[in-house]
Amino acid sequence: MYGITKSVDMQLALSPEHATIVPDATSMRDFLTLSLQAYWFAPPVALWRAVELRTAAQEEYPRPLLDLGCGDGLIAGLLFGPQGVDVGLDPWAEQVRRAARSGVYRWVQRADGGRMPYRDGTFAGVFSNSVLEHIPDVGPVLAEVKRVLKPGGRFFFTVPSDAFRRMLYYYRQRLDAGDEAGARAYADEVDTCLAHYHYHTPEEWADLLARAGLTLERARYYIPEPVEHLWDRMNHRFGVGRRSLWGLLVSPRLRPLGYQRILARWVISHFSRAWRPWYEMEVPEGGKGGGLLVVARKE
Ligand SMILES: C[S@@+](CC[C@H](N)C(=O)[O-])C[C@H]1O[C@@H](n2cnc3c(N)ncnc32)[C@H](O)[C@@H]1O
């Protein structure tokens, strides 16, 4: 546990119960520029995260709030601001240290989502961004979320959707060329690289949540197909996930040479203009996108 002296239970008792974080100030924010500032070294990551943040910012988050699988706290920082989240939890020690330094959380804890060190009914909200797809069996995590939520509490999570694989640009390209096996192999490669274990439909999520005693309230697709196409092509151009010239140029080891500040400024100003139409694009009514935001409730 980082940055606390008393137990989370005791401290949360002092937290403003029923207070709600309405990121409406944040929902108007330019998440594309903010994400590019944070992830200038990996522009396609910034694009995906910008659209994700714009989507997540349209929800209201009740406190006390837990960020499940908080990582380094960067995303929660952009969404909720300093001290905007009560507790961050992640099993990865280095990420937990970074999250503790981020100033976003009142407390940060190293623990697994399948065995959370909190009493029943501790939180009014649980937020989890891009986490569940990395956990092969989500059953124990969903059961724990239900347990740590107060009655009426809500669970907000984002995951890649059931349409993710077929919306990959190079999957589509291979399929259009009649190479079905090649398309599948490409999507498998992406799964391995990103450590994605599953892609569920909203109906499948409703079923998984119900088994844990949670009710799916709503599910909303984001990342329209043209955005995922651009993201996939740009991952190749920037060599994200493999060795590349770009990877070498942005390597932290070369930071002392000083040029990275100029490169970062160029990336931010260029892509915040060039990618704006994709950032603002909506999934067509009744259509699907590569990402899925789910809101569930504990009755
Ligand atoms: C792609 S990162 C997302 C981090 C952060 N939520 C964000 O949006 O930047 C996935 C995170 O899930 C965490 N994670 C993986 N398995 C987990 C588990 N069983 N319980 C909680 N977190 C887990 C990882 O340690 C990692 O920090």
Short mmCIF file of C-alpha atoms and ligand atoms in Angstrom, two decimals:
data_model
loop_
_atom_site.label_atom_id
_atom_site.label_comp_id
_atom_site.label_asym_id
_atom_site.label_seq_id
_atom_site.Cartn_x
_atom_site.Cartn_y
_atom_site.Cartn_z
CA MET A 1 0.00 0.00 0.00
CA TYR A 2 1.36 3.39 -0.92
CA GLY A 3 0.74 6.79 0.59
CA ILE A 4 -1.48 5.80 3.49
CA THR A 5 -1.10 5.32 7.20
CA LYS A 6 -4.57 4.12 8.15
CA SER A 7 -6.69 1.46 6.50
CA VAL A 8 -8.59 2.30 3.35
CA ASP A 9 -11.81 1.39 5.15
CA MET A 10 -11.20 3.98 7.85
CA GLN A 11 -10.13 6.65 5.41
CA LEU A 12 -13.00 6.07 3.02
CA ALA A 13 -15.35 6.59 5.91
CA LEU A 14 -14.16 10.21 5.71
CA SER A 15 -14.74 10.40 1.96
CA PRO A 16 -17.71 12.47 0.76
CA GLU A 17 -20.29 9.72 0.50
CA HIS A 18 -22.67 10.02 -2.46
CA ALA A 19 -20.57 12.79 -3.97
CA THR A 20 -20.55 12.36 -7.73
CA ILE A 21 -17.80 13.21 -10.14
CA VAL A 22 -19.44 14.71 -13.20
CA PRO A 23 -16.63 15.16 -15.67
CA ASP A 24 -18.69 17.74 -17.58
CA ALA A 25 -15.87 20.22 -17.26
CA THR A 26 -13.72 17.39 -18.56
CA SER A 27 -16.17 16.14 -21.19
CA MET A 28 -15.58 19.38 -23.08
CA ARG A 29 -11.83 18.91 -22.83
CA ASP A 30 -9.67 18.23 -25.84
CA PHE A 31 -8.67 14.67 -25.05
CA LEU A 32 -6.88 14.30 -28.37
CA THR A 33 -4.30 16.96 -27.51
CA LEU A 34 -4.10 15.78 -23.89
CA SER A 35 -3.54 12.16 -24.95
CA LEU A 36 -0.92 13.19 -27.51
CA GLN A 37 0.87 15.15 -24.79
CA ALA A 38 0.87 12.03 -22.59
CA TYR A 39 1.65 9.47 -25.31
CA TRP A 40 3.56 11.56 -27.92
CA PHE A 41 6.03 8.65 -28.26
CA ALA A 42 3.21 6.32 -29.43
CA PRO A 43 0.72 8.45 -31.43
CA PRO A 44 -1.72 5.62 -32.31
CA VAL A 45 -2.05 4.80 -28.59
CA ALA A 46 -2.95 8.46 -28.05
CA LEU A 47 -5.65 8.26 -30.74
CA TRP A 48 -7.35 5.20 -29.22
CA ARG A 49 -7.14 6.61 -25.70
CA ALA A 50 -8.47 10.02 -26.78
CA VAL A 51 -11.65 8.48 -28.21
CA GLU A 52 -11.93 6.25 -25.13
CA LEU A 53 -11.62 9.23 -22.79
CA ARG A 54 -14.16 11.27 -24.77
CA THR A 55 -16.59 8.35 -24.37
CA ALA A 56 -15.84 7.71 -20.68
CA ALA A 57 -16.17 11.43 -19.88
CA GLN A 58 -19.87 11.27 -20.72
CA GLU A 59 -20.62 9.23 -17.58
CA GLU A 60 -21.11 10.36 -13.99
CA TYR A 61 -18.94 8.55 -11.45
CA PRO A 62 -20.09 8.19 -7.84
CA ARG A 63 -17.63 8.28 -4.94
CA PRO A 64 -15.95 6.61 -3.20
CA LEU A 65 -14.49 5.47 -6.52
CA LEU A 66 -12.05 2.59 -7.17
CA ASP A 67 -9.88 2.45 -10.31
CA LEU A 68 -9.47 -1.29 -10.89
CA GLY A 69 -6.28 -2.03 -12.88
CA CYS A 70 -5.21 1.60 -12.59
CA GLY A 71 -1.83 1.17 -14.33
CA ASP A 72 0.28 4.33 -14.01
CA GLY A 73 -2.78 6.52 -13.37
CA LEU A 74 -2.35 8.54 -16.55
CA ILE A 75 -5.82 7.82 -17.94
CA ALA A 76 -7.61 8.43 -14.63
CA GLY A 77 -5.57 11.63 -14.27
CA LEU A 78 -6.84 12.95 -17.62
CA LEU A 79 -10.42 11.95 -16.80
CA PHE A 80 -10.75 12.80 -13.10
CA GLY A 81 -7.89 15.21 -12.37
CA PRO A 82 -5.63 15.43 -9.29
CA GLN A 83 -6.96 13.51 -6.27
CA GLY A 84 -9.99 12.72 -8.42
CA VAL A 85 -10.11 9.02 -7.52
CA ASP A 86 -10.21 7.54 -4.03
CA VAL A 87 -8.32 4.29 -4.60
CA GLY A 88 -6.17 2.87 -7.42
CA LEU A 89 -5.48 -0.87 -7.48
CA ASP A 90 -3.14 -2.85 -9.71
CA PRO A 91 -1.11 -6.08 -9.30
CA TRP A 92 1.93 -4.69 -11.19
CA ALA A 93 4.46 -3.21 -8.74
CA GLU A 94 6.09 -0.69 -11.10
CA GLN A 95 2.71 0.65 -12.25
CA VAL A 96 1.56 0.94 -8.63
CA ARG A 97 4.64 3.05 -7.81
CA ARG A 98 3.92 5.33 -10.77
CA ALA A 99 0.24 5.60 -9.86
CA ALA A 100 1.22 6.59 -6.33
CA ARG A 101 3.43 9.37 -7.74
CA SER A 102 0.72 10.56 -10.16
CA GLY A 103 -1.24 12.52 -7.54
CA VAL A 104 -4.51 11.16 -8.94
CA TYR A 105 -5.40 8.79 -6.08
CA ARG A 106 -5.88 9.26 -2.38
CA TRP A 107 -4.48 5.74 -1.98
CA VAL A 108 -2.90 3.20 -4.25
CA GLN A 109 -2.73 -0.49 -3.54
CA ARG A 110 -0.97 -3.46 -5.09
CA ALA A 111 -3.48 -6.29 -5.33
CA ASP A 112 -5.26 -8.55 -7.78
CA GLY A 113 -8.79 -7.67 -8.93
CA GLY A 114 -9.84 -11.24 -8.10
CA ARG A 115 -8.95 -10.77 -4.40
CA MET A 116 -9.45 -7.21 -3.34
CA PRO A 117 -8.44 -6.13 0.18
CA TYR A 118 -11.64 -4.15 0.87
CA ARG A 119 -14.69 -4.79 2.99
CA ASP A 120 -18.05 -5.55 1.41
CA GLY A 121 -19.81 -2.44 0.12
CA THR A 122 -16.81 -0.09 0.32
CA PHE A 123 -17.27 1.74 -3.00
CA ALA A 124 -20.11 3.55 -4.74
CA GLY A 125 -18.32 3.23 -8.09
CA VAL A 126 -15.69 1.05 -9.75
CA PHE A 127 -13.98 2.24 -12.94
CA SER A 128 -11.82 -0.09 -15.02
CA ASN A 129 -10.28 1.06 -18.29
CA SER A 130 -8.79 -1.46 -20.73
CA VAL A 131 -8.22 -4.11 -18.07
CA LEU A 132 -10.74 -6.98 -18.30
CA GLU A 133 -9.59 -8.07 -21.78
CA HIS A 134 -6.20 -8.90 -20.23
CA ILE A 135 -7.70 -11.26 -17.64
CA PRO A 136 -8.43 -14.75 -19.01
CA ASP A 137 -11.15 -15.59 -16.46
CA VAL A 138 -13.09 -12.47 -15.46
CA GLY A 139 -15.55 -14.38 -13.24
CA PRO A 140 -13.66 -13.91 -9.93
CA VAL A 141 -12.99 -10.22 -10.71
CA LEU A 142 -16.65 -9.49 -11.47
CA ALA A 143 -17.66 -11.30 -8.25
CA GLU A 144 -15.21 -9.14 -6.30
CA VAL A 145 -16.50 -5.97 -7.95
CA LYS A 146 -20.01 -6.93 -6.88
CA ARG A 147 -18.81 -7.60 -3.33
CA VAL A 148 -16.91 -4.30 -2.86
CA LEU A 149 -19.73 -2.20 -4.37
CA LYS A 150 -22.45 -0.72 -2.18
CA PRO A 151 -26.02 -1.66 -3.12
CA GLY A 152 -26.97 0.60 -6.03
CA GLY A 153 -23.27 1.10 -6.86
CA ARG A 154 -22.07 1.11 -10.46
CA PHE A 155 -19.30 -0.59 -12.38
CA PHE A 156 -17.98 1.24 -15.46
CA PHE A 157 -15.55 -0.56 -17.76
CA THR A 158 -14.10 -0.29 -21.23
CA VAL A 159 -12.91 -3.25 -23.30
CA PRO A 160 -12.22 -3.96 -26.97
CA SER A 161 -15.50 -5.16 -28.45
CA ASP A 162 -16.68 -8.25 -30.32
CA ALA A 163 -16.06 -6.22 -33.53
CA PHE A 164 -12.41 -5.45 -32.69
CA ARG A 165 -10.76 -8.22 -34.72
CA ARG A 166 -12.72 -7.72 -37.92
CA MET A 167 -12.29 -3.93 -37.76
CA LEU A 168 -8.49 -4.23 -37.96
CA TYR A 169 -7.31 -2.66 -41.22
CA TYR A 170 -4.91 -5.49 -42.14
CA TYR A 171 -7.49 -8.12 -41.24
CA ARG A 172 -9.95 -6.49 -43.66
CA GLN A 173 -7.28 -6.13 -46.33
CA ARG A 174 -6.42 -9.85 -46.19
CA LEU A 175 -10.08 -10.84 -46.15
CA ASP A 176 -10.83 -8.65 -49.18
CA ALA A 177 -7.96 -10.39 -50.99
CA GLY A 178 -9.66 -13.74 -50.24
CA ASP A 179 -7.03 -14.73 -47.65
CA GLU A 180 -9.26 -15.78 -44.76
CA ALA A 181 -6.54 -17.78 -42.98
CA GLY A 182 -4.12 -14.84 -43.32
CA ALA A 183 -6.75 -12.46 -41.87
CA ARG A 184 -7.27 -14.75 -38.89
CA ALA A 185 -3.53 -15.17 -38.38
CA TYR A 186 -3.10 -11.39 -38.43
CA ALA A 187 -5.80 -10.84 -35.79
CA ASP A 188 -4.25 -13.64 -33.68
CA GLU A 189 -0.91 -11.85 -33.90
CA VAL A 190 -2.51 -8.63 -32.64
CA ASP A 191 -4.16 -10.55 -29.75
CA THR A 192 -0.79 -12.00 -28.76
CA CYS A 193 0.98 -8.66 -29.02
CA LEU A 194 -1.67 -6.85 -26.94
CA ALA A 195 -2.35 -9.80 -24.58
CA HIS A 196 -6.09 -9.78 -25.34
CA TYR A 197 -7.87 -12.93 -24.17
CA HIS A 198 -11.48 -12.33 -25.19
CA TYR A 199 -13.95 -10.05 -27.00
CA HIS A 200 -17.52 -10.27 -25.78
CA THR A 201 -20.74 -8.90 -27.20
CA PRO A 202 -22.91 -6.74 -24.90
CA GLU A 203 -25.22 -9.78 -24.51
CA GLU A 204 -22.30 -11.95 -23.39
CA TRP A 205 -21.22 -9.25 -20.92
CA ALA A 206 -24.78 -9.08 -19.60
CA ASP A 207 -24.61 -12.83 -18.98
CA LEU A 208 -21.16 -12.74 -17.32
CA LEU A 209 -22.24 -9.82 -15.13
CA ALA A 210 -25.50 -11.56 -14.19
CA ARG A 211 -23.56 -14.63 -13.06
CA ALA A 212 -21.64 -12.33 -10.68
CA GLY A 213 -24.86 -10.73 -9.44
CA LEU A 214 -24.54 -7.49 -11.45
CA THR A 215 -27.02 -6.07 -13.95
CA LEU A 216 -25.90 -4.59 -17.25
CA GLU A 217 -27.47 -1.12 -17.47
CA ARG A 218 -26.14 -0.06 -20.83
CA ALA A 219 -23.36 -0.76 -23.30
CA ARG A 220 -22.05 1.68 -25.85
CA TYR A 221 -19.69 1.06 -28.77
CA TYR A 222 -16.94 3.57 -29.52
CA ILE A 223 -13.98 3.61 -31.98
CA PRO A 224 -15.83 3.61 -35.32
CA GLU A 225 -14.38 1.32 -38.01
CA PRO A 226 -12.45 4.10 -39.86
CA VAL A 227 -10.78 5.05 -36.55
CA GLU A 228 -9.69 1.47 -35.92
CA HIS A 229 -8.40 1.25 -39.51
CA LEU A 230 -6.31 4.37 -38.96
CA TRP A 231 -5.11 3.09 -35.57
CA ASP A 232 -4.03 -0.26 -37.05
CA ARG A 233 -2.22 1.37 -39.99
CA MET A 234 -0.48 3.84 -37.68
CA ASN A 235 0.63 1.06 -35.32
CA HIS A 236 2.51 -0.34 -38.31
CA ARG A 237 3.86 3.02 -39.43
CA PHE A 238 5.17 3.82 -35.94
CA GLY A 239 6.30 0.25 -35.26
CA VAL A 240 4.26 0.02 -32.06
CA GLY A 241 4.89 -3.36 -30.41
CA ARG A 242 8.09 -4.16 -32.34
CA ARG A 243 11.57 -2.81 -33.05
CA SER A 244 11.53 0.23 -35.35
CA LEU A 245 13.40 3.41 -36.20
CA TRP A 246 10.63 5.39 -34.47
CA GLY A 247 11.03 3.21 -31.37
CA LEU A 248 14.73 4.05 -31.32
CA LEU A 249 14.13 7.79 -31.84
CA VAL A 250 11.73 8.00 -28.88
CA SER A 251 13.72 5.70 -26.60
CA PRO A 252 14.12 7.19 -23.09
CA ARG A 253 17.84 6.34 -23.35
CA LEU A 254 18.23 9.04 -26.02
CA ARG A 255 16.37 11.71 -24.01
CA PRO A 256 19.61 13.43 -22.90
CA LEU A 257 20.30 14.37 -26.55
CA GLY A 258 17.53 16.96 -26.27
CA TYR A 259 15.82 16.57 -29.68
CA GLN A 260 12.85 14.62 -28.25
CA ARG A 261 11.24 17.79 -26.94
CA ILE A 262 11.09 19.19 -30.48
CA LEU A 263 9.83 15.85 -31.81
CA ALA A 264 7.12 15.71 -29.12
CA ARG A 265 5.99 19.26 -29.94
CA TRP A 266 5.72 18.36 -33.63
CA VAL A 267 3.77 15.15 -32.93
CA ILE A 268 1.29 16.97 -30.67
CA SER A 269 0.67 19.89 -33.00
CA HIS A 270 0.58 17.80 -36.21
CA PHE A 271 -1.66 14.93 -35.06
CA SER A 272 -3.99 17.03 -32.97
CA ARG A 273 -4.93 18.72 -36.26
CA ALA A 274 -4.58 15.80 -38.69
CA TRP A 275 -6.53 13.27 -36.60
CA ARG A 276 -9.28 15.61 -35.38
CA PRO A 277 -11.96 14.27 -37.78
CA TRP A 278 -11.28 10.70 -36.55
CA TYR A 279 -11.27 11.83 -32.92
CA GLU A 280 -14.69 13.45 -33.37
CA MET A 281 -16.22 10.61 -35.38
CA GLU A 282 -19.18 8.74 -33.84
CA VAL A 283 -20.20 5.11 -34.30
CA PRO A 284 -23.23 5.13 -36.66
CA GLU A 285 -26.61 4.69 -34.94
CA GLY A 286 -27.16 0.97 -34.32
CA GLY A 287 -23.63 0.16 -35.56
CA LYS A 288 -20.59 -1.28 -33.83
CA GLY A 289 -17.17 0.03 -32.93
CA GLY A 290 -13.89 -1.55 -31.86
CA GLY A 291 -14.35 -0.46 -28.22
CA LEU A 292 -17.18 -1.06 -25.78
CA LEU A 293 -18.10 0.92 -22.66
CA VAL A 294 -20.27 -1.04 -20.23
CA VAL A 295 -22.14 0.29 -17.21
CA ALA A 296 -23.41 -2.31 -14.72
CA ARG A 297 -25.30 -1.92 -11.43
CA LYS A 298 -25.43 -3.81 -8.16
CA GLU A 299 -29.09 -4.03 -7.23
C1 LIG B 1 -3.71 -1.82 -20.54
S1 LIG B 1 -3.37 -1.56 -18.84
C2 LIG B 1 -4.57 -0.31 -18.45
C3 LIG B 1 -4.13 0.53 -17.30
C4 LIG B 1 -5.06 1.72 -17.00
N1 LIG B 1 -6.37 1.29 -16.59
C5 LIG B 1 -5.16 2.62 -18.20
O1 LIG B 1 -6.24 2.75 -18.78
O2 LIG B 1 -4.12 3.19 -18.57
C6 LIG B 1 -4.03 -3.00 -18.05
C7 LIG B 1 -3.80 -3.00 -16.56
O3 LIG B 1 -4.55 -4.08 -16.00
C8 LIG B 1 -3.81 -4.59 -14.92
N2 LIG B 1 -4.27 -5.93 -14.58
C9 LIG B 1 -4.00 -7.09 -15.22
N3 LIG B 1 -4.54 -8.14 -14.57
C10 LIG B 1 -5.21 -7.63 -13.51
C11 LIG B 1 -5.97 -8.19 -12.44
N4 LIG B 1 -6.17 -9.52 -12.34
N5 LIG B 1 -6.51 -7.37 -11.50
C12 LIG B 1 -6.32 -6.03 -11.60
N6 LIG B 1 -5.60 -5.45 -12.58
C13 LIG B 1 -5.05 -6.23 -13.52
C14 LIG B 1 -2.38 -4.55 -15.43
O4 LIG B 1 -1.43 -4.65 -14.38
C15 LIG B 1 -2.35 -3.22 -16.15
O5 LIG B 1 -1.91 -2.16 -15.35
#
